[in-house]
mmCIF file of C-alpha atoms in Angstrom:
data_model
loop_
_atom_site.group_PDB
_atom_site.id
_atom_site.type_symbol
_atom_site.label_atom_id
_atom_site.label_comp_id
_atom_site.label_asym_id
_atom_site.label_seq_id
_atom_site.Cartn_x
_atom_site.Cartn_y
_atom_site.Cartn_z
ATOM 1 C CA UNK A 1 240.058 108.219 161.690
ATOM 2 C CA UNK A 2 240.905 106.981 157.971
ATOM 3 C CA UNK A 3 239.219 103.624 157.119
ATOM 4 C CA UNK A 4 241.726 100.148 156.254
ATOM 5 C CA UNK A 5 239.898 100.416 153.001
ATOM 6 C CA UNK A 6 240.961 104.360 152.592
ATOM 7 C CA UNK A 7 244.363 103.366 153.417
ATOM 8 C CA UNK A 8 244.955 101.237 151.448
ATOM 9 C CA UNK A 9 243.545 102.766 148.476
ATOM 10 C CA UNK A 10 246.041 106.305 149.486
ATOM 11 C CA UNK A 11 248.267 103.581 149.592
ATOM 12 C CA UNK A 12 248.232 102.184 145.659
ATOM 13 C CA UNK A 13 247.760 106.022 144.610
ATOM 14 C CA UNK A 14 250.974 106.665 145.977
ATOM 15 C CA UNK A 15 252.580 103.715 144.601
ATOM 16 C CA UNK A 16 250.951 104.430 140.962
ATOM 17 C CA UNK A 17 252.361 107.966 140.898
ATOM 18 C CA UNK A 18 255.765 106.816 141.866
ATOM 19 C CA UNK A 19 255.739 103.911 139.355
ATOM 20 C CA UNK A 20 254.255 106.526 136.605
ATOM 21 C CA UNK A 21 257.451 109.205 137.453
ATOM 22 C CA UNK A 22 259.654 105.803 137.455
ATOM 23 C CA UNK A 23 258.243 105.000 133.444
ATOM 24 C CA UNK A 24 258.300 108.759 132.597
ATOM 25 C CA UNK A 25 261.829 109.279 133.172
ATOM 26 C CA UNK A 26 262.567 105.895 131.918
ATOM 27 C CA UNK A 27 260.612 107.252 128.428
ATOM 28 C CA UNK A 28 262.589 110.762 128.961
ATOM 29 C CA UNK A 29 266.230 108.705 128.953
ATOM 30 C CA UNK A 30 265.424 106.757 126.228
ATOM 31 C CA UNK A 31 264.101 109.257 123.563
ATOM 32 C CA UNK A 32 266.561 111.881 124.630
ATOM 33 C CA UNK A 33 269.488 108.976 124.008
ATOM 34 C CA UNK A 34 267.538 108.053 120.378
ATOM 35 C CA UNK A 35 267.220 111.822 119.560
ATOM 36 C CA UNK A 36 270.875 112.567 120.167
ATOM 37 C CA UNK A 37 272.343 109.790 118.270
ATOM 38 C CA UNK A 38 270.724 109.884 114.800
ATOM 39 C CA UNK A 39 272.074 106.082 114.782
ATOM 40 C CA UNK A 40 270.166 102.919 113.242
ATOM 41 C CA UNK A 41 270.362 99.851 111.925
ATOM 42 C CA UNK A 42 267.684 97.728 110.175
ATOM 43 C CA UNK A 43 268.167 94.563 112.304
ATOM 44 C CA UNK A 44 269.259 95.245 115.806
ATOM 45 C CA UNK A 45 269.250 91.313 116.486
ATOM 46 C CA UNK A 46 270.447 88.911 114.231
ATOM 47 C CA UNK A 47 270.955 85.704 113.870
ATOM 48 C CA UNK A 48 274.157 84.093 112.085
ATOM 49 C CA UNK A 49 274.727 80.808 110.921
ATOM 50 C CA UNK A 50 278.049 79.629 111.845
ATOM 51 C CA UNK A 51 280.574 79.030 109.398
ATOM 52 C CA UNK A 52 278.680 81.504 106.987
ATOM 53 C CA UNK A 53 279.254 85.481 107.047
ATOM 54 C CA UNK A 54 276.733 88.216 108.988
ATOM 55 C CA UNK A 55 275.875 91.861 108.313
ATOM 56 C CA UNK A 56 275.540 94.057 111.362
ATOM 57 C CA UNK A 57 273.518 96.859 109.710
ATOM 58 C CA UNK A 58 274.207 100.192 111.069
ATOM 59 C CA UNK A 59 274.291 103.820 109.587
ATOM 60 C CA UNK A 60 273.867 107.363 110.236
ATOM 61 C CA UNK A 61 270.434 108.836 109.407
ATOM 62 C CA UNK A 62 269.179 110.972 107.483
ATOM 63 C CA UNK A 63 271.695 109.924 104.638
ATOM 64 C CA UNK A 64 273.639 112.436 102.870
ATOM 65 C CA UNK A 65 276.427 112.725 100.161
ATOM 66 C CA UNK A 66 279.934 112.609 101.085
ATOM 67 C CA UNK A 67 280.198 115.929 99.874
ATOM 68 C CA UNK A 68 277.541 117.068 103.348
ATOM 69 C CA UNK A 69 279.008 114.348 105.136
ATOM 70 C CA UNK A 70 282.842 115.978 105.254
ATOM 71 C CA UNK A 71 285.007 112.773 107.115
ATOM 72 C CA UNK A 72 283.181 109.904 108.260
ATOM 73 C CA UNK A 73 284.536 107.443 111.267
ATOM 74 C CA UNK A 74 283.357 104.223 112.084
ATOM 75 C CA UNK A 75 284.483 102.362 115.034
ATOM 76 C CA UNK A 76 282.755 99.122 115.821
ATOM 77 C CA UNK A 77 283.805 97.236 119.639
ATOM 78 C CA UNK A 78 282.127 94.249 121.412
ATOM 79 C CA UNK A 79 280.951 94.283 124.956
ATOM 80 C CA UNK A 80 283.599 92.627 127.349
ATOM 81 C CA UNK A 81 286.181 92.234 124.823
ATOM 82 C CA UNK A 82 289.700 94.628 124.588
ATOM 83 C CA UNK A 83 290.643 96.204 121.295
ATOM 84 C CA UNK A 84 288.162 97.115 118.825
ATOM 85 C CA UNK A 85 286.522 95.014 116.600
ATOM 86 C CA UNK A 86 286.928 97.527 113.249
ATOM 87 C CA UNK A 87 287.849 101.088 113.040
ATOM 88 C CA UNK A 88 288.038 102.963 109.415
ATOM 89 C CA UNK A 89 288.703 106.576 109.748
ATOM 90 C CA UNK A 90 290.502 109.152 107.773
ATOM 91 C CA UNK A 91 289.593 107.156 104.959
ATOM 92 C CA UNK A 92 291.227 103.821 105.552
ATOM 93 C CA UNK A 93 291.265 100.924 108.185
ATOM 94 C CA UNK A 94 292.709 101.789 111.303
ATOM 95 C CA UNK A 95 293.450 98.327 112.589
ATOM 96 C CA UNK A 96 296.236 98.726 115.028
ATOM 97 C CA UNK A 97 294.479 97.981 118.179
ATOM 98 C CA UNK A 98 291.952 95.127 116.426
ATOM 99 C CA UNK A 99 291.380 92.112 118.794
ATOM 100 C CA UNK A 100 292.956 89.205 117.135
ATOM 101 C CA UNK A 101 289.701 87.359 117.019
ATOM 102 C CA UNK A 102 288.574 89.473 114.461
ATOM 103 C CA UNK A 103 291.733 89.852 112.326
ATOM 104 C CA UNK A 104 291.033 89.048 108.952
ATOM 105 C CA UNK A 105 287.190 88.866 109.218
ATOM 106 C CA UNK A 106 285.746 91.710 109.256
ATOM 107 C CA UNK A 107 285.529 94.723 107.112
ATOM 108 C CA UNK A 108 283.069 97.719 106.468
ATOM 109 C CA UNK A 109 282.088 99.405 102.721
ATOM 110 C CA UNK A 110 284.199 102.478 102.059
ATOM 111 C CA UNK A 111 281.833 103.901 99.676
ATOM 112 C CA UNK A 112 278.983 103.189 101.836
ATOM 113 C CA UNK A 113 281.113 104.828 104.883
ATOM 114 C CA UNK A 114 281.275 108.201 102.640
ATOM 115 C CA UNK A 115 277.562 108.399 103.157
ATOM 116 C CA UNK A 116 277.691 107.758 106.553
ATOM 117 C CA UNK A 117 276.848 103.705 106.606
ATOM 118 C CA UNK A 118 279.050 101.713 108.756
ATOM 119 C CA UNK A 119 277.664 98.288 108.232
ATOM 120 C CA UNK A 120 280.053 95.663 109.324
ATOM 121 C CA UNK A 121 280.418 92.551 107.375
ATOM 122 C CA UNK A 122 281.981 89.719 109.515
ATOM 123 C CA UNK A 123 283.116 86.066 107.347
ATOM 124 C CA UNK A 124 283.309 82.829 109.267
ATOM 125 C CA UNK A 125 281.487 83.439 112.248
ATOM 126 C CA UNK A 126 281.883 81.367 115.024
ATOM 127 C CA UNK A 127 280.565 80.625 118.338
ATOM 128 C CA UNK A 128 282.642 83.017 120.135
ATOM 129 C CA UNK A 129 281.319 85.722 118.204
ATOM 130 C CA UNK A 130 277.787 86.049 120.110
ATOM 131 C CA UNK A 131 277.513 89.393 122.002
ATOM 132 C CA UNK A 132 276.486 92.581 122.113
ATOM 133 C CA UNK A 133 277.943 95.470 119.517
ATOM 134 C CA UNK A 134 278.353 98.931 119.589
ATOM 135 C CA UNK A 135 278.318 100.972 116.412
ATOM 136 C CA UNK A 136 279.834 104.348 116.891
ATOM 137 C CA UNK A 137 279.939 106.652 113.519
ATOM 138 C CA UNK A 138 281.283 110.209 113.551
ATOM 139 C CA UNK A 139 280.910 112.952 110.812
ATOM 140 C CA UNK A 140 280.272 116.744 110.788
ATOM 141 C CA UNK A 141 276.649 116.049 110.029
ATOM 142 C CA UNK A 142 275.855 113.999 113.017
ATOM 143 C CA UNK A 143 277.097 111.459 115.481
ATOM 144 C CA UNK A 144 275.964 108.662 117.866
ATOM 145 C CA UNK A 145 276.063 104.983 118.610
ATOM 146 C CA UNK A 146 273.569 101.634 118.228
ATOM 147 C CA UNK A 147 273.601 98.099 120.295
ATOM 148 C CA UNK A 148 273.375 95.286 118.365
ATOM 149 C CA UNK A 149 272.886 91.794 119.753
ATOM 150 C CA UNK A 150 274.288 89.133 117.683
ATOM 151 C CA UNK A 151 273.362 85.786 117.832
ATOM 152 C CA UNK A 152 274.571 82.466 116.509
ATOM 153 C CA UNK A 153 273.063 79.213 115.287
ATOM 154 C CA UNK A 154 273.134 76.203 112.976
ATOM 155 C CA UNK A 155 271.207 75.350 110.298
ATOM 156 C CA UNK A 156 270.803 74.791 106.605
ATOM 157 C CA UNK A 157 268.787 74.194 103.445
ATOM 158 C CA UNK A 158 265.820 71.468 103.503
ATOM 159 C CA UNK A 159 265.390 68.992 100.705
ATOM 160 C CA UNK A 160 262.450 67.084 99.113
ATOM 161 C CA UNK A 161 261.901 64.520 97.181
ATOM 162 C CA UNK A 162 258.691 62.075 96.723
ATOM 163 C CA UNK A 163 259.026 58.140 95.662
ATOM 164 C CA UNK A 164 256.618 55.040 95.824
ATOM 165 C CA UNK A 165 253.731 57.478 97.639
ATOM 166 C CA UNK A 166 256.185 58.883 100.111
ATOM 167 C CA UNK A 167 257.983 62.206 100.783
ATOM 168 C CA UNK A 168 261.048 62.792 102.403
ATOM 169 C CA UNK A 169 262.941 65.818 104.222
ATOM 170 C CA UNK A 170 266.545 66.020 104.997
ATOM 171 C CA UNK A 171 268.611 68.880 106.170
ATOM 172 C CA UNK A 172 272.651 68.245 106.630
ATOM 173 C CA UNK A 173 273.153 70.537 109.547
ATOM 174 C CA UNK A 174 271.244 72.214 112.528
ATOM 175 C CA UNK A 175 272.289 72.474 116.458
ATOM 176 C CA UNK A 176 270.893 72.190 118.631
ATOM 177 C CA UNK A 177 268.299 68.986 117.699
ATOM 178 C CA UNK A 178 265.239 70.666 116.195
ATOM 179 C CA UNK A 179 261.693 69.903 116.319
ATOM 180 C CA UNK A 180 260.425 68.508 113.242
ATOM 181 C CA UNK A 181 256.078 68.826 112.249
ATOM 182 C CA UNK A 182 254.163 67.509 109.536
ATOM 183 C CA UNK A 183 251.205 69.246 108.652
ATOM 184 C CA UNK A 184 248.339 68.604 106.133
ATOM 185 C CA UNK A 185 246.800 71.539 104.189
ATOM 186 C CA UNK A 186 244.273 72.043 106.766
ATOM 187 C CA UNK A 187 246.723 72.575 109.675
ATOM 188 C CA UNK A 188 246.439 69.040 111.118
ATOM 189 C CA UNK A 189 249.501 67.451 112.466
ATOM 190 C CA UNK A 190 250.944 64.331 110.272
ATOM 191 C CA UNK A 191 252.770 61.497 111.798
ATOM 192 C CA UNK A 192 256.180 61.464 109.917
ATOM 193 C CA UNK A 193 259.183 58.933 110.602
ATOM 194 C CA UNK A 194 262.381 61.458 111.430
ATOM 195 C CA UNK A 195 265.917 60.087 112.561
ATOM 196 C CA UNK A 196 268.380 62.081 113.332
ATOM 197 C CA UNK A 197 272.212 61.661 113.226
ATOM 198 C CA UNK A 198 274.456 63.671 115.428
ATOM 199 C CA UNK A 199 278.152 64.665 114.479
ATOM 200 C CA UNK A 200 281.085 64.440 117.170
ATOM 201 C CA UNK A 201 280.763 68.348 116.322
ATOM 202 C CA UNK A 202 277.384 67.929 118.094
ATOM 203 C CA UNK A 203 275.714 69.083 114.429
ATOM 204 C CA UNK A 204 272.375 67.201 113.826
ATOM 205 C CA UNK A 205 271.773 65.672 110.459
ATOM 206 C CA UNK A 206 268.297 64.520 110.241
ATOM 207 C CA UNK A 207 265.712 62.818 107.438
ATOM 208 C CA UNK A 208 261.763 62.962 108.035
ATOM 209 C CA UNK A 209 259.619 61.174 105.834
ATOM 210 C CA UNK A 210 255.906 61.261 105.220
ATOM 211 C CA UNK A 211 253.932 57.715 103.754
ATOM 212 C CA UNK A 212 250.794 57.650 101.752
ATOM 213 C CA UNK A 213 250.923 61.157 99.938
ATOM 214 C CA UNK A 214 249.270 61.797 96.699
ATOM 215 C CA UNK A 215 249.487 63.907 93.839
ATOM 216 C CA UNK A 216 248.221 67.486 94.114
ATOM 217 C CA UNK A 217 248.747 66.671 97.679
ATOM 218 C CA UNK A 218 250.067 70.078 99.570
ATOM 219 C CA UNK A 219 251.516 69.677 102.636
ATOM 220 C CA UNK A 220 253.411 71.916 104.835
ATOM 221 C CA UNK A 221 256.751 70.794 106.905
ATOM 222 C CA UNK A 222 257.819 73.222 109.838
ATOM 223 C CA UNK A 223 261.759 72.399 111.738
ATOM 224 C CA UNK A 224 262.643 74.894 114.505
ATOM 225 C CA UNK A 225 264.946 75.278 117.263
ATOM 226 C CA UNK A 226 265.166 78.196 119.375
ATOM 227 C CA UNK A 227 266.363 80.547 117.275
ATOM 228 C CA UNK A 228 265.447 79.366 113.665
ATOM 229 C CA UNK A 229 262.267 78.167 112.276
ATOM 230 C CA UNK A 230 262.502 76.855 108.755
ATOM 231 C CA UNK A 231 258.672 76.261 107.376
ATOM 232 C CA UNK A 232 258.484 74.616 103.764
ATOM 233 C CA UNK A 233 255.528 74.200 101.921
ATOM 234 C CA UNK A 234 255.367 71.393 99.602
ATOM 235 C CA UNK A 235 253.184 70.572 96.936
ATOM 236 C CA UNK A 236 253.329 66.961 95.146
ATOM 237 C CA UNK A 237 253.380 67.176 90.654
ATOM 238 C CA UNK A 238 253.160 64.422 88.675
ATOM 239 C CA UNK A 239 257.006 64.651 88.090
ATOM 240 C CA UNK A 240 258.658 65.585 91.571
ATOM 241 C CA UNK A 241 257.710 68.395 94.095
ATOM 242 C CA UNK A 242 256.952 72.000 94.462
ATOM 243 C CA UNK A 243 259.191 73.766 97.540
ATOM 244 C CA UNK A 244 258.667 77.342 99.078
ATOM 245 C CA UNK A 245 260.710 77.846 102.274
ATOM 246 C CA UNK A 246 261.270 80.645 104.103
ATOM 247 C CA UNK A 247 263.235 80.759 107.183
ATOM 248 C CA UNK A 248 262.022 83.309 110.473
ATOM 249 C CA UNK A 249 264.382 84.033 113.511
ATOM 250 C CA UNK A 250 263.627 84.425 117.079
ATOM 251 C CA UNK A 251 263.247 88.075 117.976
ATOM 252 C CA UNK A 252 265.489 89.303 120.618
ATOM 253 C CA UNK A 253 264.502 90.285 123.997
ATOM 254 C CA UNK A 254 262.152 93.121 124.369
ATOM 255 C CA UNK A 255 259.718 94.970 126.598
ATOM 256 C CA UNK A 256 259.212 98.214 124.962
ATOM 257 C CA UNK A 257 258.324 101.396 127.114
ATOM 258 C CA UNK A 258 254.790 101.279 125.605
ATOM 259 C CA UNK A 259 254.414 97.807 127.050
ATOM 260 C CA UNK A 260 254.942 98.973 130.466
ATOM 261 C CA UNK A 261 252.794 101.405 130.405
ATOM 262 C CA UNK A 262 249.765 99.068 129.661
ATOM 263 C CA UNK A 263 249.759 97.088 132.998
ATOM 264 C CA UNK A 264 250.249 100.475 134.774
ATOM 265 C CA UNK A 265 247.286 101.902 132.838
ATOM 266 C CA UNK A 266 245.203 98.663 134.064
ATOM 267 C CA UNK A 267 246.496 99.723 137.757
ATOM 268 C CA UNK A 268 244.979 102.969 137.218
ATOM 269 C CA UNK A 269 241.668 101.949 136.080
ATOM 270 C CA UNK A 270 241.277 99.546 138.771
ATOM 271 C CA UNK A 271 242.252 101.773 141.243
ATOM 272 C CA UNK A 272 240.099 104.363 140.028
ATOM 273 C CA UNK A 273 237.353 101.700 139.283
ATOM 274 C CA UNK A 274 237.656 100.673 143.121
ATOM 275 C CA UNK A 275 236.703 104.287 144.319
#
């Protein structure tokens, strides 16, 4: 008669090979879906600042002249929503079913479409516009579709200036409130004075000052809210102040096939290990 420890160590085999055929034909479905479509785009999700326009990157790869290309459609819809958001085919928009929220704003590059890049530039974008995108291009070298997950946000610019020892930071418009940090060159947090002011929009305005700063002084000053982190490093001259910023956006959510297969590898080992 089989031991409780034999058991239940037939008993995580089995599970581990049924998980493993589970991830192998999840791997099969997704590279025979990437091999087929021939469809990317450089940023599948990005982040738009309201009120300001968005490119949703997507073309047909390899690239080719228009001459290898032959007649290149682009179609471009939005999950949940009727009509389409952009169509250009036979050479020209084809806007006749276009959902009205869209009407006016968008538009693709008809050069770049002749070499099989449908990138979709949308103006204005608004709240309403978060989603998830489907790219569809057809020509007689190749065909296929891409995702892409749009998101919104607020924010803006960041300003410095330094008077009487002290440096200030004001930005005109971010949503929701962000976090504001000081830090000093050596990565310790600062203790800065911030106030914010919020619009009836529900837009935050917000000035963060720093006291007792020096010349030659380099500091670095980091808002972020949870999509946008805006990280400025300052350095104090004898006539104003020296600005880098850069801005960074959340990624979008992902747990990649190759990810999965590291906790099931750790099964296996143990498993094996326990034998």
């Amino acid at each position: 008669m089989a031991s409780m420890g034999d058991i239940i160590f037939w008993s995580m085999i089995v599970l581990i090979v049924a998980f493993s055929a589970i991830i192998i034909l999840f791997l099969a479905l997704s590279f025979s879906t990437s091999s087929s479509s021939n469809i990317e785009s450089d940023n599948r999700f990005p982040v738009a600042n309201l009120g300001e326009e968005v490119l949703l990157s997507c073309q047909l790869t390899p690239a080719e002249t228009p001459q290898v290309m032959g007649d290149v459609a682009v179609a471009w819809t939005k999950a949940n929503l009727s009509g389409v958001v952009y169509k250009y085919k036979d050479g020209a928009p084809q806007l006749a079913d276009q959902n009205p929220q869209f009407s006016r704003r968008t538009s693709v590059f008809p050069n770049a479409v002749a070499r099989g890049n449908g990138s979709l530039l949308m103006a204005a974008v608004r709240r309403g516009d978060d989603g998830v995108y489907t790219c569809s291009i057809d020509a007689d070298t190749g065909a296929g579709s891409v995702d892409i997950h749009l998101r919104t946000a607020v924010y803006s610019t960041l300003t410095f200036s330094v008077s009487g020892g002290t440096l200030t930071a004001a930005a005109s418009r971010w949503q929701p409130q962000p976090g504001v940090t000081w830090l000093a060159s050596n990565g310790t947090a600062l203790h800065g004075i911030t106030q914010f002011s919020r619009k009836p929009s529900g837009v935050y305005s917000f000035v963060s000052t720093l006291k007792q700063v020096g010349v030659d002084d380099v500091y670095t000053f980091r808002v972020q809210s949870p999509l946008v982190t805006g990280t400025s490093k300052v350095t104090i001259t004898g006539s104003g102040v020296e600005v880098e910023t850069r801005f960074s956006f959340s990624a979008g959510p992902s747990l990649s096939p190759s990810q999965c297969l590291v906790p099931l590898a750790s099964l296996l080992i143990y498993a094996f290990g326990a034998t």
